Amino acid sequence: MAQKILIIGACGQIGTELTLALRKKHGNQQVIASDIREGNEELMNSGPFETLDATNYKAIEDIVLHHEVNEVYLMAAMLSATAEKFPMRGWHLNMDSLFNVLNLAKDKKITKVFWPSSIAVFGPSTPKTNTPQTTVMEPTTVYGISKQTGERWCEYYHNKYGVDVRSIRYPGLISYKTAPGGGTTDYAVEIYHKALEEKAYTSFLSKNTALPMMFMDDAIRATISIMEAPAKAIKIRSSYNLGGISFTPEEIAAVIKNEIPEFKIDYAPDFRQEIADSWPSSIDDTEAQNDWNWKHEFDLNTMTKAMLNGLKSLS
Ligand SMILES: NC(=O)c1ccc[n+]([C@@H]2O[C@H](COP(=O)([O-])OP(=O)(O)OC[C@H]3O[C@@H](n4cnc5c(N)ncnc54)[C@H](O)[C@@H]3O)[C@@H](O)[C@H]2O)c1
């Protein structure tokens, strides 16, 4: 059967680039984008789009049957900073959407699922540096609790019902094509915009807050790689650690200064500091390297050049 893919939450920071990458790979008509809102011009004009609420099982099922979809990438979610403001809405969206997709796979209406987890599954009691795959996990945010619970359910659906679900714990993702959606690592995207527009940035995290991060191109490559790996290679059915780079606001500012010498940074930590303090500063992704040959490519220098050049090309 030809591969037919549905992306739910396709208009977000990751969904937009993922949809475009999958369309390039499989053909525009093979990849159906969906979201509760419309996306950017390139996404809307390059292939099929459906308006879809991820919390509505019947609506997803109708689209899956109508387009003969066999693979679903579930990218709709409420992110960390926003979910702290609307805890019950965040929980409802993040859990209901996951159960809808897992149940479609359990009922054999689709054959493969991608669902992203996050470094937010870890908490203050987790070892902070080079955080291992299997370790203490006591998340303290609504978002982290929803991701950890989601991981347990993914593994359960795989073990009990044979569902082929694959997952990555994304670090903070940095991209220039689409704006971030309300996460704690958004500062590392905003800083590039402000560096070009105003030559100055006020960081909402303190200067020494190190967090795991990754350039979007690497994250898209990881997502497509784990989905293309043979099922037997995917030994972890909760979610894989994915390391990338790790840096502080002070370190990213120093690298930006190499490109824009007038750039200035100051610091005014807000409620997101507490969320960041509960997360690891770097991640060990040995299992992803061993099981499906993962290796990140972008470091802080190459990412900074790509971000600044990318943003300039859009303006
Ligand atoms: N961006 C990151 O740094 C990061 C890091 C770790 C994990 N993740 C995870 O990756 C996934 C995608 O994240 P993102 O950064 O692209 O998020 P985003 O907020 O940019 O995009 C989410 C998209 O989902 C859509 N959406 C919201 N409610 C919906 C609903 N009821 N039905 C259908 N669509 C709905 C939104 O309109 C939006 O376009 C999420 O699961 C997120 O938790 C992201």
PDB file of C-alpha atoms and ligand atoms in Angstrom, residues 8-16 34-38 52-56 74-80 93-94 97 114-120 143 147 168-174 178-186 213-214 216, ligand 1:
ATOM      1  CA  ILE A   8      -2.017  16.640  13.062  1.00  0.00           C
ATOM      2  CA  GLY A   9      -0.886  20.066  14.327  1.00  0.00           C
ATOM      3  CA  ALA A  10       0.871  20.648  10.991  1.00  0.00           C
ATOM      4  CA  CYS A  11       0.870  24.456  11.255  1.00  0.00           C
ATOM      5  CA  GLY A  12       3.100  24.649  14.343  1.00  0.00           C
ATOM      6  CA  GLN A  13       6.841  25.152  14.703  1.00  0.00           C
ATOM      7  CA  ILE A  14       7.764  21.516  14.000  1.00  0.00           C
ATOM      8  CA  GLY A  15       4.701  20.459  11.991  1.00  0.00           C
ATOM      9  CA  THR A  16       5.312  23.050   9.272  1.00  0.00           C
ATOM     10  CA  SER A  34      -4.207  19.271   9.382  1.00  0.00           C
ATOM     11  CA  ASP A  35      -4.649  21.736  12.236  1.00  0.00           C
ATOM     12  CA  ILE A  36      -7.331  23.784  14.002  1.00  0.00           C
ATOM     13  CA  ARG A  37      -5.943  26.883  12.270  1.00  0.00           C
ATOM     14  CA  GLU A  38      -4.426  27.657   8.884  1.00  0.00           C
ATOM     15  CA  LEU A  52      -9.180  19.127  12.256  1.00  0.00           C
ATOM     16  CA  ASP A  53      -9.555  19.168  16.042  1.00  0.00           C
ATOM     17  CA  ALA A  54      -7.203  16.551  17.497  1.00  0.00           C
ATOM     18  CA  THR A  55      -9.516  16.006  20.494  1.00  0.00           C
ATOM     19  CA  ASN A  56     -12.322  14.805  18.177  1.00  0.00           C
ATOM     20  CA  LEU A  74       0.626  13.812  16.121  1.00  0.00           C
ATOM     21  CA  MET A  75       2.211  17.245  16.617  1.00  0.00           C
ATOM     22  CA  ALA A  76      -0.750  19.052  18.254  1.00  0.00           C
ATOM     23  CA  ALA A  77      -0.129  19.847  21.916  1.00  0.00           C
ATOM     24  CA  MET A  78      -0.111  22.637  24.458  1.00  0.00           C
ATOM     25  CA  LEU A  79       3.517  23.474  25.275  1.00  0.00           C
ATOM     26  CA  SER A  80       5.190  23.973  28.653  1.00  0.00           C
ATOM     27  CA  LEU A  93      -5.480  18.401  24.686  1.00  0.00           C
ATOM     28  CA  ASN A  94      -2.234  16.493  25.242  1.00  0.00           C
ATOM     29  CA  SER A  97      -5.291  13.661  21.206  1.00  0.00           C
ATOM     30  CA  PHE A 114       4.802   9.231  15.653  1.00  0.00           C
ATOM     31  CA  TRP A 115       4.237  11.131  18.900  1.00  0.00           C
ATOM     32  CA  PRO A 116       6.797  13.535  20.360  1.00  0.00           C
ATOM     33  CA  SER A 117       7.767  13.574  23.996  1.00  0.00           C
ATOM     34  CA  SER A 118      10.088  16.148  25.561  1.00  0.00           C
ATOM     35  CA  ILE A 119      12.945  16.746  27.985  1.00  0.00           C
ATOM     36  CA  ALA A 120      10.110  18.057  30.202  1.00  0.00           C
ATOM     37  CA  TYR A 143       3.272  19.628  30.319  1.00  0.00           C
ATOM     38  CA  LYS A 147       4.430  13.823  28.355  1.00  0.00           C
ATOM     39  CA  ILE A 168      11.547  11.083  20.643  1.00  0.00           C
ATOM     40  CA  ARG A 169      12.101  13.309  23.674  1.00  0.00           C
ATOM     41  CA  TYR A 170      12.837  16.504  21.748  1.00  0.00           C
ATOM     42  CA  PRO A 171      15.088  19.074  23.388  1.00  0.00           C
ATOM     43  CA  GLY A 172      14.324  22.790  22.788  1.00  0.00           C
ATOM     44  CA  LEU A 173      14.012  23.268  19.033  1.00  0.00           C
ATOM     45  CA  ILE A 174      15.435  26.227  17.184  1.00  0.00           C
ATOM     46  CA  THR A 178       7.929  29.180  11.915  1.00  0.00           C
ATOM     47  CA  ALA A 179       7.583  30.872  15.307  1.00  0.00           C
ATOM     48  CA  PRO A 180       7.766  28.719  18.455  1.00  0.00           C
ATOM     49  CA  GLY A 181       4.520  27.867  20.214  1.00  0.00           C
ATOM     50  CA  GLY A 182       4.866  28.836  23.900  1.00  0.00           C
ATOM     51  CA  GLY A 183       7.723  26.731  25.275  1.00  0.00           C
ATOM     52  CA  THR A 184      10.413  27.488  27.853  1.00  0.00           C
ATOM     53  CA  THR A 185      13.228  27.269  25.295  1.00  0.00           C
ATOM     54  CA  ASP A 186      11.624  29.900  22.987  1.00  0.00           C
ATOM     55  CA  MET A 213      18.696  22.324  22.366  1.00  0.00           C
ATOM     56  CA  MET A 214      18.677  21.283  18.721  1.00  0.00           C
ATOM     57  CA  MET A 216      15.231  22.115  13.508  1.00  0.00           C
TER      58      MET A 216
HETATM   59  N1  LIG B   1       9.190  23.043  19.858  1.00  0.00           N
HETATM   60  C1  LIG B   1       9.900  22.446  20.793  1.00  0.00           C
HETATM   61  O1  LIG B   1      10.957  22.953  21.196  1.00  0.00           O
HETATM   62  C2  LIG B   1       9.446  21.109  21.358  1.00  0.00           C
HETATM   63  C3  LIG B   1      10.273  20.465  22.284  1.00  0.00           C
HETATM   64  C4  LIG B   1       9.862  19.250  22.821  1.00  0.00           C
HETATM   65  C5  LIG B   1       8.675  18.672  22.384  1.00  0.00           C
HETATM   66  N2  LIG B   1       7.886  19.310  21.476  1.00  0.00           N
HETATM   67  C6  LIG B   1       6.630  18.662  21.075  1.00  0.00           C
HETATM   68  O2  LIG B   1       6.501  18.610  19.664  1.00  0.00           O
HETATM   69  C7  LIG B   1       5.124  18.755  19.285  1.00  0.00           C
HETATM   70  C8  LIG B   1       4.970  19.928  18.318  1.00  0.00           C
HETATM   71  O3  LIG B   1       5.463  21.096  18.961  1.00  0.00           O
HETATM   72  P1  LIG B   1       5.533  22.519  18.243  1.00  0.00           P
HETATM   73  O4  LIG B   1       6.672  23.231  18.853  1.00  0.00           O
HETATM   74  O5  LIG B   1       5.430  22.386  16.788  1.00  0.00           O
HETATM   75  O6  LIG B   1       4.187  23.170  18.839  1.00  0.00           O
HETATM   76  P2  LIG B   1       3.365  24.417  18.285  1.00  0.00           P
HETATM   77  O7  LIG B   1       2.624  24.998  19.435  1.00  0.00           O
HETATM   78  O8  LIG B   1       4.248  25.306  17.483  1.00  0.00           O
HETATM   79  O9  LIG B   1       2.345  23.716  17.297  1.00  0.00           O
HETATM   80  C9  LIG B   1       1.266  22.937  17.734  1.00  0.00           C
HETATM   81  C10 LIG B   1       0.183  23.008  16.674  1.00  0.00           C
HETATM   82  O10 LIG B   1      -0.937  22.263  17.153  1.00  0.00           O
HETATM   83  C11 LIG B   1      -2.109  22.971  16.802  1.00  0.00           C
HETATM   84  N3  LIG B   1      -3.220  22.597  17.676  1.00  0.00           N
HETATM   85  C12 LIG B   1      -3.482  23.040  18.929  1.00  0.00           C
HETATM   86  N4  LIG B   1      -4.612  22.479  19.379  1.00  0.00           N
HETATM   87  C13 LIG B   1      -5.059  21.664  18.390  1.00  0.00           C
HETATM   88  C14 LIG B   1      -6.187  20.833  18.278  1.00  0.00           C
HETATM   89  N5  LIG B   1      -7.101  20.713  19.248  1.00  0.00           N
HETATM   90  N6  LIG B   1      -6.341  20.138  17.129  1.00  0.00           N
HETATM   91  C15 LIG B   1      -5.445  20.249  16.115  1.00  0.00           C
HETATM   92  N7  LIG B   1      -4.363  21.042  16.171  1.00  0.00           N
HETATM   93  C16 LIG B   1      -4.177  21.747  17.311  1.00  0.00           C
HETATM   94  C17 LIG B   1      -1.753  24.432  16.909  1.00  0.00           C
HETATM   95  O11 LIG B   1      -2.649  25.247  16.147  1.00  0.00           O
HETATM   96  C18 LIG B   1      -0.319  24.431  16.397  1.00  0.00           C
HETATM   97  O12 LIG B   1      -0.267  24.710  15.019  1.00  0.00           O
HETATM   98  C19 LIG B   1       4.350  18.911  20.592  1.00  0.00           C
HETATM   99  O13 LIG B   1       3.900  17.645  21.024  1.00  0.00           O
HETATM  100  C20 LIG B   1       5.402  19.413  21.554  1.00  0.00           C
HETATM  101  O14 LIG B   1       5.084  19.071  22.871  1.00  0.00           O
HETATM  102  C21 LIG B   1       8.244  20.529  20.967  1.00  0.00           C
END
